[in-house]
XYZ file of C-alpha atoms in Angstrom:
408
model
C -27.309 39.792 6.272
C -25.320 37.772 8.496
C -23.377 34.459 7.766
C -25.847 32.240 9.303
C -28.657 33.446 7.305
C -26.680 33.081 4.203
C -26.040 29.371 4.842
C -29.366 28.867 5.548
C -30.541 30.245 2.325
C -27.711 27.973 0.672
C -29.417 25.105 2.187
C -32.941 25.978 1.247
C -31.638 26.340 -2.386
C -30.265 22.877 -2.428
C -33.761 21.541 -0.990
C -35.535 23.632 -3.571
C -33.542 22.218 -6.600
C -32.782 18.628 -5.506
C -31.717 17.043 -8.711
C -29.417 20.133 -9.735
C -28.011 20.140 -6.419
C -27.480 16.304 -6.271
C -25.577 16.253 -9.539
C -23.452 19.279 -8.395
C -22.736 17.601 -5.080
C -21.876 14.202 -6.720
C -19.210 15.924 -8.957
C -17.627 17.547 -6.093
C -17.822 14.321 -3.863
C -16.295 12.275 -6.745
C -13.440 14.773 -7.074
C -12.757 14.788 -3.354
C -12.954 11.001 -3.124
C -10.297 10.956 -5.826
C -8.075 13.108 -4.059
C -8.647 12.230 -0.357
C -8.858 8.325 -1.301
C -5.764 8.487 -3.150
C -3.973 9.950 -0.177
C -5.587 7.605 2.526
C -4.807 4.724 0.187
C -1.281 5.292 -0.540
C -0.552 6.414 3.226
C -2.199 3.187 4.607
C -0.421 0.742 1.903
C 2.936 2.576 2.707
C 2.385 2.176 6.465
C 1.425 -1.467 6.205
C 4.422 -2.405 3.946
C 6.773 -0.354 6.250
C 5.633 -2.274 9.252
C 6.074 -5.550 7.578
C 9.526 -4.712 6.248
C 10.565 -3.301 9.632
C 9.709 -6.653 11.156
C 13.278 -7.577 9.744
C 14.857 -5.354 11.845
C 16.937 -2.317 11.223
C 20.314 -4.414 11.394
C 19.243 -6.636 8.454
C 19.770 -6.511 4.664
C 18.901 -8.792 1.754
C 21.033 -10.112 -0.981
C 19.011 -10.977 -4.069
C 19.989 -11.770 -7.760
C 17.888 -8.696 -9.069
C 16.320 -5.634 -7.433
C 12.957 -6.054 -5.701
C 11.555 -3.055 -7.970
C 12.828 -2.690 -11.533
C 12.025 0.057 -13.970
C 12.920 0.286 -17.682
C 13.558 -2.386 -20.306
C 17.323 -1.924 -20.343
C 17.744 -2.766 -16.702
C 15.942 -5.968 -17.068
C 18.087 -7.016 -19.872
C 21.118 -6.183 -17.658
C 19.609 -8.061 -14.754
C 18.478 -11.051 -16.551
C 22.044 -12.319 -17.413
C 23.293 -12.281 -13.751
C 23.831 -15.913 -12.442
C 21.542 -17.320 -9.927
C 22.366 -17.392 -6.183
C 22.999 -20.796 -5.157
C 22.643 -22.773 -1.952
C 26.533 -23.611 -2.040
C 27.216 -19.918 -2.231
C 25.143 -19.346 0.838
C 27.089 -22.245 2.468
C 30.260 -20.502 1.648
C 29.252 -17.151 2.803
C 28.270 -18.625 6.200
C 31.791 -20.285 6.575
C 33.679 -17.086 5.580
C 31.892 -14.290 7.306
C 33.170 -13.276 10.670
C 31.275 -10.127 11.729
C 27.946 -12.193 12.315
C 26.675 -15.628 12.823
C 23.129 -14.824 11.417
C 23.136 -15.537 7.618
C 19.965 -17.178 6.234
C 18.752 -18.388 2.677
C 15.239 -18.504 1.862
C 13.153 -19.456 -1.264
C 9.322 -20.131 -1.780
C 6.805 -21.322 -4.284
C 3.068 -20.163 -4.269
C 0.157 -21.535 -5.082
C 0.557 -25.248 -4.065
C -1.747 -27.755 -2.486
C -1.051 -29.623 0.779
C -2.771 -32.361 2.012
C -3.635 -33.706 5.603
C -4.866 -37.035 6.268
C -8.324 -35.416 6.344
C -8.580 -32.848 3.588
C -6.502 -31.169 0.893
C -6.051 -27.451 0.916
C -6.932 -24.923 -1.996
C -4.115 -24.316 -4.395
C -2.842 -21.170 -2.631
C -0.402 -22.371 -0.145
C 3.039 -20.969 0.024
C 5.738 -23.518 0.621
C 9.091 -22.021 1.927
C 12.505 -23.497 2.162
C 14.481 -22.001 5.050
C 17.239 -22.823 7.138
C 17.931 -22.695 11.098
C 18.589 -18.632 10.975
C 15.362 -17.790 9.207
C 13.467 -17.605 12.347
C 15.747 -15.158 13.976
C 16.793 -13.078 10.884
C 12.718 -12.755 10.070
C 11.673 -12.347 13.634
C 9.288 -15.309 13.147
C 8.231 -17.013 16.335
C 6.934 -20.674 16.757
C 3.878 -20.384 19.106
C 3.743 -24.581 19.604
C 6.452 -27.090 19.123
C 9.713 -26.292 17.858
C 11.418 -24.553 14.798
C 13.561 -26.029 12.091
C 17.048 -26.622 13.600
C 20.690 -26.874 12.198
C 20.562 -30.802 12.459
C 17.137 -30.794 10.486
C 19.055 -29.036 7.640
C 22.105 -31.194 7.959
C 20.253 -34.691 7.859
C 17.620 -33.489 5.628
C 14.642 -34.441 7.927
C 11.309 -34.142 6.302
C 9.919 -31.866 8.868
C 7.812 -28.797 8.650
C 6.306 -25.735 10.659
C 2.818 -24.509 9.587
C 1.035 -21.262 9.905
C -2.155 -20.826 11.663
C -4.351 -21.000 8.392
C -3.040 -24.232 7.533
C -3.796 -25.727 11.032
C -7.468 -24.373 11.131
C -8.252 -25.481 7.605
C -6.570 -29.155 7.481
C -6.812 -30.300 11.186
C -9.426 -30.873 13.469
C -7.047 -30.948 16.527
C -3.654 -30.339 17.696
C -1.442 -31.075 14.224
C 1.890 -31.570 16.173
C 3.256 -34.908 14.994
C 0.674 -35.254 12.210
C 1.661 -35.956 8.586
C 1.389 -33.269 5.856
C 1.871 -34.108 2.124
C 3.097 -31.587 -0.269
C 3.078 -33.196 -3.820
C 4.484 -36.598 -3.440
C 6.492 -35.860 -0.345
C 5.414 -36.368 3.142
C 6.657 -34.296 6.228
C 5.990 -34.352 10.031
C 4.463 -31.348 11.566
C 7.065 -30.028 14.320
C 5.649 -26.585 15.030
C 3.005 -23.936 14.780
C 4.067 -20.405 13.713
C 2.682 -17.285 15.767
C -0.259 -15.779 14.037
C 0.726 -12.663 11.713
C -2.295 -11.909 9.914
C -2.433 -10.417 6.264
C -0.700 -7.663 4.221
C -2.846 -6.223 1.553
C -5.172 -9.249 1.212
C -2.400 -11.842 1.397
C -2.236 -14.086 4.458
C 1.033 -14.549 6.069
C -0.330 -17.516 8.079
C -1.094 -19.677 4.933
C 2.190 -21.208 4.609
C 4.594 -24.121 5.423
C 8.065 -23.918 6.356
C 10.403 -27.003 5.327
C 14.225 -27.420 5.321
C 15.917 -25.681 2.492
C 17.821 -28.638 0.894
C 14.405 -30.491 0.711
C 12.786 -27.797 -0.902
C 15.943 -27.263 -3.607
C 15.505 -30.955 -4.303
C 11.722 -31.337 -4.831
C 10.124 -27.826 -5.400
C 12.672 -25.312 -6.849
C 12.669 -24.316 -10.655
C 15.826 -24.254 -12.647
C 15.711 -20.245 -12.814
C 14.958 -19.782 -9.272
C 17.652 -17.848 -7.274
C 17.863 -17.858 -3.433
C 17.321 -14.804 -1.258
C 19.883 -14.455 1.437
C 19.209 -12.312 4.676
C 22.208 -11.160 6.848
C 21.568 -9.772 10.321
C 24.284 -7.714 12.082
C 24.858 -8.058 15.735
C 23.770 -4.305 16.301
C 23.549 -1.198 14.562
C 27.069 -0.049 14.925
C 28.324 -3.311 13.265
C 25.977 -3.135 10.524
C 28.302 -1.193 8.089
C 31.272 -3.588 8.765
C 29.034 -6.669 8.315
C 27.688 -5.039 4.882
C 31.265 -4.274 3.753
C 32.419 -7.862 4.594
C 29.412 -9.369 3.015
C 29.969 -7.673 -0.320
C 33.566 -8.479 -0.553
C 32.820 -12.145 0.153
C 30.098 -12.392 -2.456
C 32.067 -10.721 -5.095
C 34.869 -13.385 -4.351
C 32.396 -16.381 -4.468
C 30.618 -15.086 -7.454
C 33.749 -14.291 -9.448
C 33.248 -10.664 -9.637
C 36.341 -9.071 -11.224
C 37.839 -5.834 -9.405
C 36.664 -3.538 -12.135
C 32.995 -5.137 -12.821
C 29.988 -4.213 -10.846
C 28.157 -6.318 -8.348
C 26.139 -9.152 -10.186
C 23.996 -9.100 -7.092
C 21.858 -6.594 -5.053
C 22.305 -5.370 -1.517
C 19.029 -4.075 -0.197
C 18.446 -2.476 3.209
C 15.075 -1.902 4.517
C 15.236 1.655 3.965
C 15.971 1.114 0.386
C 13.149 -1.086 -0.350
C 10.631 1.325 1.511
C 12.036 4.247 -0.571
C 11.454 2.332 -3.759
C 7.874 1.214 -2.647
C 7.193 4.843 -1.664
C 8.170 5.965 -5.010
C 5.720 3.815 -6.615
C 2.777 4.836 -4.366
C 3.513 8.346 -4.826
C 2.809 7.717 -8.459
C -0.588 6.450 -7.483
C -1.285 9.336 -5.364
C -0.406 11.828 -8.037
C -2.751 9.967 -10.486
C -5.650 10.139 -7.967
C -4.964 13.917 -7.217
C -4.971 14.770 -10.983
C -8.226 12.756 -11.533
C -9.664 14.573 -8.471
C -8.630 18.207 -9.758
C -10.052 17.227 -13.085
C -13.322 16.308 -11.539
C -13.286 19.400 -9.203
C -12.992 21.775 -12.230
C -15.902 20.103 -14.026
C -17.814 20.479 -10.712
C -16.711 24.130 -10.379
C -18.139 24.885 -13.987
C -21.352 23.151 -12.675
C -21.628 25.347 -9.532
C -20.959 28.381 -11.650
C -23.824 27.550 -14.144
C -26.173 26.791 -11.053
C -25.536 30.023 -9.483
C -25.995 31.818 -12.761
C -29.377 30.224 -13.057
C -30.336 30.913 -9.386
C -29.355 34.426 -9.762
C -31.627 34.873 -12.804
C -34.490 32.976 -10.818
C -33.943 35.391 -7.774
C -33.494 38.649 -9.827
C -36.597 40.304 -8.353
C -35.570 39.169 -4.955
C -32.101 40.650 -5.410
C -34.154 43.944 -6.715
C -36.099 44.082 -3.508
C -33.168 43.692 -1.286
C -31.327 46.423 -3.020
C -34.468 48.759 -2.845
C -34.661 48.179 0.997
C -30.878 49.184 1.372
C -28.836 46.005 0.769
C -25.390 47.090 -0.207
C -23.692 45.391 -3.117
C -21.084 43.865 -0.916
C -23.865 42.161 1.055
C -25.235 40.587 -2.023
C -21.858 39.492 -2.949
C -21.213 38.024 0.357
C -24.556 36.072 0.226
C -23.922 34.366 -2.941
C -20.296 33.425 -2.158
C -21.368 31.969 1.058
C -23.755 29.841 -0.802
C -21.298 28.537 -3.452
C -18.675 27.856 -0.655
C -21.460 25.937 1.431
C -22.414 24.148 -1.585
C -18.790 22.910 -2.297
C -17.875 22.113 1.279
C -21.079 19.938 1.759
C -19.851 17.880 -1.366
C -16.434 17.915 0.314
C -17.747 16.509 3.549
C -19.813 13.903 1.638
C -16.626 12.806 -0.272
C -14.596 12.648 2.723
C -17.127 10.655 4.514
C -17.512 8.240 1.416
C -13.784 7.772 1.284
C -13.561 6.901 5.218
C -16.304 4.195 4.712
C -14.783 2.898 1.736
C -11.339 2.798 3.254
C -12.444 1.105 6.358
C -14.179 -1.600 4.198
C -11.110 -2.136 2.189
C -8.934 -2.299 5.294
C -11.046 -5.035 6.769
C -11.215 -6.975 3.641
C -7.631 -6.872 2.745
C -6.156 -6.757 6.144
C -4.120 -3.490 5.993
C -3.432 -0.749 8.393
C -5.913 2.115 7.974
C -4.331 5.313 8.374
C -6.298 8.648 7.968
C -3.936 11.359 6.602
C -5.161 14.619 8.249
C -3.000 16.683 6.173
C -5.167 15.378 3.226
C -8.254 16.361 4.946
C -6.904 19.944 5.443
C -5.940 19.990 1.672
C -9.416 18.918 0.634
C -11.013 21.515 2.788
C -8.774 24.276 1.326
C -9.476 23.050 -2.313
C -13.219 22.889 -1.828
C -13.216 26.191 -0.277
C -11.197 27.628 -3.133
C -13.310 25.814 -5.553
C -16.401 27.626 -4.195
C -15.044 30.915 -4.138
C -13.540 30.637 -7.629
C -16.760 29.175 -9.179
C -19.167 31.490 -7.219
C -17.173 34.689 -7.711
C -18.431 35.825 -11.140
C -22.032 35.046 -10.422
C -21.989 36.799 -7.194
C -20.313 39.829 -8.662
C -23.167 39.818 -11.385
C -25.800 39.602 -8.754
C -24.224 42.567 -6.859
C -24.127 44.753 -9.959
C -27.594 44.245 -10.743
C -29.641 47.617 -11.260
C -32.445 47.444 -8.555
C -35.032 49.056 -10.732
C -34.458 46.603 -13.613
C -34.423 43.789 -11.265
C -37.758 44.635 -9.789
C -39.230 44.928 -13.277
C -37.889 41.280 -14.071
C -40.538 38.684 -14.514
């Protein structure tokens, strides 16, 4: 018997026993969906986050009060006592640093309502306090109008730059020169940001940028700490800029020579690694769930094949009587189980791709298909088919032809 005929018999068996085959294929598909889905999800999320983080540029690093990613209760206790980063510290850093001119401070508040003369927004707008260097450090472009300048910061002018979502939702025409109210304060719109899209469902265009001093006066909380970005001129001067920044910040914040920093320095690479560590746990969790599902599916395949062999005992006896060798019988049933498991794996892969595409469109993240995970899935389902079908196939190959022919 050739392989093509064995595969045909496998499909004939699936068609003949629809419910039984459906339940088995469903369990295999769920296992493959968990394994391949977790790999696709984590790869896509990592790619999206890395792309957004890398928009800062390789020469930029962050200064924050606490790390972006915190683990453990003891670390939280240590970080909570750190003093906040205040605007006067940023101002002093700008004056003292010599290796770069690009120091920027940033703070934001989510879920605010902003109002135009025509309509009010939903309570989901991000209001950001920025300075003149924000646009360069964060690679943020103004598509129309102008950006916030040093004189706007110095004279605390009530001006703002808005995202594309704000423009589309609140203004019927060009909003440049129009007024925008945030709580009780009114701002003149001087610019419209270049459209950036969204990251994992959060729009980057649903925001309003205002001068940082005004933000700190009206919208900040007493516990809020500023985030500082420092951008070196180039990659070769990054190390010198980093060292000088740490020294100045330690002096500004009164850190003793023997004490650890009471602030965090985070380069893009470090943030990416921390985030990748979290997504690896998600990937491992999905992989383990998938393995457990496939083990259960393997047991189901073995039971199905044992029942199938019992139903086809006379057929096996006839084949042996006309000269079929035991290894041909073994090969036939192994091919059937591998075909069944591969079909379930294919359904799981297709289902994963459909769900991943829907999620990527709904939440606006990059869809990255990890082809290495497809290879892993094919190998796992092949091994599953061989492992779960080996005993039933061996049992079929060892049947006595005379006893098999007598079987009713």
